[in-house]
Amino acid sequence: MDPRLLTQLAVAIDLGSINRAAKRLNVTQPTLSRSMKIIEDRVGAPVLIRESHGVIATDVGERLAERGRAILAESEAADDALRRWREGITSQLRLGVGPFLAATIIPGLVETSLRGTWPYALLVFSASAAPLIRRLIDNRLDVVLAPSQLRLHEGSLTQKVVFPDRLVIVAGARSELARRGVAATRERLERARWVIAGARAGIHGTESEIFRFLGIEPKKQNISVTGDLMIPLHLLRTTDALVALPERLIGLLGDLGGARTVQSDFPEIRRDIALWVRKQEQHRIEILHFMERLEEHLQKFET
């Protein structure tokens, strides 16, 4: 099968229109229609279902389109490599970060890299810690910024703490614990509604750890879990929920709309951010350069 035909099919299916696909591919509509006819003659079955509002893929059409998308991705990667070569950028570094870092520390770092002084392209991927570490192990990322307390420790990885932090409890704006002078008694903590951010990210026993240190046993129906950033921040501004969050990072988020940190004497729960790399690549020149630039950037956040 001609690769060009497969890429044309993929574009037609993804755009849902022969006309729009023809414009995207810079060919005439009759030319693209003939290409689809050639594919269908080769297959011996329809690859597109024509409807009044556009086209959708048949089963075999979708399977062929997957190959077309893969060809397009490889072509785009080649174009990107050529662009970087022309600009004097000889390599790239794939960085994985969690949502809190993506919203606070990383934008300024990316801005620095875009000033043209870095000898490689910085590609940033955002997700929760567990999938990022798996991507690192599988060589789909080069470095990951994630909690050093991950239980996903693998013998092939090494880490260096670059941003010390600890977990604190923040009371939503409508919580009685957000008012000054209100004590965080065991009774108030147990009857509160809790949101645990990152409890499914691969960190050592986040829920049980927090409640054990507090010496409380909230009702299970009062506990919600999320790996997202916007959800807990929204709830802090609008509800009485208690949210467990990293202290230094939330300090970089600005106004929390009346939410306050709960003062308590429970033992410290560390949530240090570490730079994770594969052991065999820890001395790679791009990674050493990135670590140096990262440490310079993080000095801006020292208090």
Coordinates of C-alpha atoms in Angstrom, one line a residue:
M1 CA 0.0 0.0 0.0
D2 CA 1.3 3.4 -1.0
P3 CA 2.2 5.3 2.3
R4 CA 1.0 8.5 0.7
L5 CA -2.5 7.0 0.3
L6 CA -2.5 5.9 4.0
T7 CA -1.6 9.3 5.2
Q8 CA -4.4 10.9 3.1
L9 CA -6.9 8.4 4.5
A10 CA -5.8 9.2 8.1
V11 CA -6.2 13.0 7.5
A12 CA -9.7 12.4 5.9
I13 CA -10.9 10.3 8.8
D14 CA -9.4 12.6 11.5
L15 CA -11.0 15.7 9.9
G16 CA -14.2 13.9 9.0
S17 CA -14.4 15.5 5.7
I18 CA -12.9 14.9 2.2
N19 CA -13.1 18.7 1.5
R20 CA -11.3 19.7 4.6
A21 CA -8.8 17.0 4.2
A22 CA -8.1 18.1 0.6
K23 CA -7.4 21.7 1.8
R24 CA -5.2 20.4 4.6
L25 CA -3.2 18.2 2.1
N26 CA -3.1 20.9 -0.5
V27 CA -4.8 18.7 -3.2
T28 CA -8.1 19.0 -5.0
Q29 CA -11.2 17.2 -3.7
P30 CA -11.5 15.0 -6.9
T31 CA -7.8 14.0 -6.5
L32 CA -8.4 13.0 -2.9
S33 CA -11.6 11.1 -3.8
R34 CA -9.7 9.2 -6.4
S35 CA -7.1 8.2 -3.7
M36 CA -9.8 6.9 -1.5
K37 CA -11.2 4.9 -4.5
I38 CA -7.7 3.4 -5.1
I39 CA -7.5 2.2 -1.5
E40 CA -11.0 0.7 -1.6
D41 CA -10.2 -1.1 -4.8
R42 CA -7.1 -2.5 -3.2
V43 CA -8.9 -3.5 0.0
G44 CA -12.0 -4.8 -1.8
A45 CA -14.3 -3.0 0.7
P46 CA -15.2 0.5 1.8
V47 CA -12.8 2.4 4.0
L48 CA -15.1 5.4 4.5
I49 CA -18.8 5.8 5.1
R50 CA -20.1 8.9 3.3
E51 CA -22.7 10.8 5.2
S52 CA -24.4 14.1 4.6
H53 CA -22.2 15.9 7.1
G54 CA -18.9 14.2 6.2
V55 CA -17.2 10.9 6.4
I56 CA -16.5 8.3 9.1
A57 CA -14.2 5.3 9.0
T58 CA -15.2 1.7 8.6
D59 CA -13.4 -0.9 10.7
V60 CA -10.8 -1.6 8.0
G61 CA -10.5 2.1 7.2
E62 CA -9.6 2.9 10.8
R63 CA -7.0 0.1 10.9
L64 CA -5.4 1.5 7.8
A65 CA -5.6 5.1 9.2
E66 CA -3.6 4.0 12.2
R67 CA -0.8 3.1 9.9
G68 CA -1.2 6.4 8.1
R69 CA -1.0 8.3 11.4
A70 CA 2.2 6.5 12.3
I71 CA 3.7 7.5 9.0
L72 CA 2.7 11.1 9.6
A73 CA 4.2 11.1 13.1
E74 CA 7.5 9.8 11.7
S75 CA 7.5 12.4 9.0
E76 CA 6.8 15.2 11.5
A77 CA 9.6 13.9 13.8
A78 CA 12.0 14.0 10.8
D79 CA 10.9 17.6 10.0
D80 CA 11.4 18.5 13.6
A81 CA 14.9 16.9 13.7
L82 CA 15.8 18.9 10.5
R83 CA 14.5 22.1 12.0
R84 CA 16.5 21.6 15.2
W85 CA 19.6 20.8 13.1
R86 CA 19.2 24.0 11.1
E87 CA 18.8 26.0 14.4
G88 CA 22.0 24.3 15.8
I89 CA 20.0 22.2 18.3
T90 CA 21.6 18.8 18.1
S91 CA 19.4 16.8 20.5
Q92 CA 16.4 16.9 22.8
L93 CA 15.6 16.3 26.4
R94 CA 12.2 14.8 27.4
L95 CA 11.1 16.0 30.8
G96 CA 8.2 14.6 32.8
V97 CA 6.6 16.7 35.6
G98 CA 3.5 16.5 37.8
P99 CA 0.6 19.0 37.6
F100 CA 1.7 21.1 40.6
L101 CA 5.2 21.6 39.1
A102 CA 3.8 22.3 35.7
A103 CA 1.7 25.1 37.3
T104 CA 4.4 26.7 39.4
I105 CA 8.1 26.0 38.8
I106 CA 8.3 24.7 35.2
P107 CA 7.0 27.7 33.2
G108 CA 9.9 29.8 34.2
L109 CA 12.3 27.1 33.4
V110 CA 10.8 26.5 29.9
E111 CA 11.0 30.3 29.3
T112 CA 14.7 30.1 30.0
S113 CA 15.2 27.3 27.6
L114 CA 13.4 29.2 24.9
R115 CA 15.8 32.1 24.9
G116 CA 18.0 30.1 22.6
T117 CA 20.9 29.4 25.0
W118 CA 20.3 25.7 25.5
P119 CA 22.0 23.3 23.1
Y120 CA 19.0 21.0 22.9
A121 CA 15.2 21.1 22.7
L122 CA 13.3 20.8 25.9
L123 CA 10.1 18.7 25.6
V124 CA 7.8 18.8 28.6
F125 CA 5.1 16.1 29.4
S126 CA 2.7 16.5 32.4
A127 CA 1.1 13.6 34.2
S128 CA 0.9 12.1 37.7
A129 CA 4.1 10.6 39.1
A130 CA 3.5 6.9 38.6
P131 CA 3.0 7.0 34.8
L132 CA 5.9 9.4 34.4
I133 CA 8.2 7.0 36.2
R134 CA 7.0 4.1 34.0
R135 CA 7.7 6.2 30.9
L136 CA 11.2 6.9 32.3
I137 CA 11.9 3.2 32.9
D138 CA 10.7 2.5 29.3
N139 CA 13.0 5.1 27.9
R140 CA 10.1 7.3 26.7
L141 CA 11.3 10.1 29.0
D142 CA 14.9 11.2 29.8
V143 CA 14.3 12.9 33.2
V144 CA 11.4 13.1 35.6
L145 CA 10.7 15.6 38.4
A146 CA 8.6 13.7 41.0
P147 CA 8.4 13.0 44.8
S148 CA 11.4 11.2 46.1
Q149 CA 9.1 9.2 48.3
L150 CA 7.7 7.2 45.4
R151 CA 7.2 3.5 46.1
L152 CA 8.0 2.8 42.5
H153 CA 11.7 2.7 43.1
E154 CA 13.5 0.6 40.5
G155 CA 17.0 -0.6 40.5
S156 CA 17.6 1.0 37.1
L157 CA 16.8 4.5 38.4
T158 CA 18.6 7.0 40.6
Q159 CA 17.3 10.3 42.1
K160 CA 18.6 13.5 43.6
V161 CA 16.4 15.8 45.8
V162 CA 16.3 19.2 44.2
F163 CA 13.3 20.8 46.0
P164 CA 12.7 19.9 49.7
D165 CA 9.1 20.2 50.7
R166 CA 6.6 18.7 53.2
L167 CA 2.9 18.0 53.3
V168 CA 0.4 20.3 55.1
I169 CA -3.3 20.3 55.6
V170 CA -5.2 23.2 54.0
A171 CA -8.7 24.0 55.1
G172 CA -11.2 25.2 52.5
A173 CA -12.5 28.8 52.7
R174 CA -15.8 27.6 54.2
S175 CA -14.3 25.3 56.8
E176 CA -14.4 26.3 60.4
L177 CA -10.7 25.4 60.6
A178 CA -9.9 28.2 58.1
R179 CA -10.9 30.8 60.8
R180 CA -8.2 32.1 63.0
G181 CA -8.1 30.7 66.5
V182 CA -10.1 27.6 65.7
A183 CA -8.2 24.6 67.0
A184 CA -7.7 21.5 64.8
T185 CA -9.2 19.1 67.3
R186 CA -9.5 15.4 66.6
E187 CA -13.2 15.6 66.5
R188 CA -13.2 18.4 63.9
L189 CA -10.6 16.6 61.7
E190 CA -12.6 13.3 61.8
R191 CA -15.9 14.8 60.8
A192 CA -14.3 17.0 58.0
R193 CA -14.5 16.2 54.3
W194 CA -11.1 15.3 52.9
V195 CA -9.6 15.5 49.5
I196 CA -6.3 13.7 49.1
A197 CA -4.3 15.0 46.1
G198 CA -1.9 12.5 44.6
A199 CA -2.9 9.5 46.7
R200 CA -2.8 7.4 43.6
A201 CA 0.4 8.8 42.2
G202 CA 2.6 6.0 43.6
I203 CA 3.6 7.7 46.9
H204 CA 4.0 5.7 50.0
G205 CA 0.5 5.3 51.7
T206 CA -0.6 8.9 51.3
E207 CA -4.1 8.5 52.9
S208 CA -3.1 6.2 55.7
E209 CA 0.0 8.1 56.4
I210 CA -1.8 11.4 56.9
F211 CA -4.5 10.0 59.0
R212 CA -2.1 7.9 61.1
F213 CA 0.0 11.0 61.9
L214 CA -3.1 12.9 62.8
G215 CA -4.4 10.1 64.9
I216 CA -7.8 10.2 63.3
E217 CA -10.2 7.9 61.4
P218 CA -12.5 9.9 59.1
K219 CA -15.5 8.1 57.5
K220 CA -14.6 6.6 54.2
Q221 CA -17.5 8.4 52.5
N222 CA -15.9 11.7 53.5
I223 CA -12.6 11.0 51.6
S224 CA -12.1 11.8 48.0
V225 CA -9.0 11.2 45.9
T226 CA -7.7 13.1 42.9
G227 CA -4.5 13.3 40.9
D228 CA -5.6 16.6 39.4
L229 CA -4.5 20.1 40.5
M230 CA -7.5 22.3 39.5
I231 CA -10.1 20.2 41.4
P232 CA -8.6 20.6 44.9
L233 CA -7.8 24.2 44.3
H234 CA -11.4 24.9 43.3
L235 CA -12.7 23.0 46.3
L236 CA -10.5 25.0 48.6
R237 CA -12.0 28.2 47.4
T238 CA -15.6 27.0 47.4
T239 CA -16.1 24.4 50.1
D240 CA -15.2 23.3 53.6
A241 CA -12.9 20.4 52.4
L242 CA -9.5 19.7 53.9
V243 CA -6.8 19.1 51.3
A244 CA -3.3 17.6 51.9
L245 CA -0.9 19.6 49.7
P246 CA 2.9 20.2 49.5
E247 CA 3.6 23.4 51.5
R248 CA 6.2 25.2 49.3
L249 CA 4.4 24.5 46.0
I250 CA 1.0 25.8 47.2
G251 CA 2.8 28.9 48.4
L252 CA 3.7 29.5 44.8
L253 CA 0.1 29.3 43.6
G254 CA -0.9 32.7 45.0
D255 CA -4.3 33.5 46.5
L256 CA -6.2 30.4 47.7
G257 CA -9.4 32.4 48.2
G258 CA -9.6 32.3 51.9
A259 CA -8.3 28.8 52.5
R260 CA -5.7 28.5 55.3
T261 CA -3.1 26.0 56.4
V262 CA -4.3 24.0 59.5
Q263 CA -1.9 24.4 62.4
S264 CA -1.2 21.0 63.9
D265 CA 1.6 19.3 65.8
F266 CA 1.4 16.0 63.9
P267 CA 4.8 14.6 62.7
E268 CA 6.3 16.0 59.5
I269 CA 5.4 14.2 56.2
R270 CA 8.1 14.8 53.6
R271 CA 7.2 15.5 50.0
D272 CA 10.6 16.3 48.5
I273 CA 10.8 16.7 44.8
A274 CA 13.6 14.7 43.2
L275 CA 15.2 14.6 39.7
W276 CA 14.8 11.0 38.5
V277 CA 17.0 9.6 35.8
R278 CA 18.1 6.2 34.5
K279 CA 21.4 5.2 36.1
Q280 CA 23.2 4.5 32.8
E281 CA 22.3 8.0 31.6
Q282 CA 23.0 10.1 34.7
H283 CA 26.3 11.4 33.2
R284 CA 24.8 12.2 29.8
I285 CA 25.8 15.7 28.8
E286 CA 22.2 17.0 28.2
I287 CA 21.1 15.7 31.6
L288 CA 24.1 17.3 33.4
H289 CA 23.4 20.6 31.7
F290 CA 19.7 20.4 32.6
M291 CA 20.4 19.6 36.2
E292 CA 22.7 22.6 36.4
R293 CA 20.1 24.9 34.8
L294 CA 17.4 23.5 37.1
E295 CA 19.3 24.1 40.2
E296 CA 20.0 27.7 39.1
H297 CA 16.3 28.1 38.5
L298 CA 15.2 26.6 41.8
Q299 CA 17.4 29.0 43.7
K300 CA 14.9 31.7 42.9
F301 CA 12.4 30.0 45.1
E302 CA 14.6 29.7 48.2
T303 CA 13.4 31.7 51.2

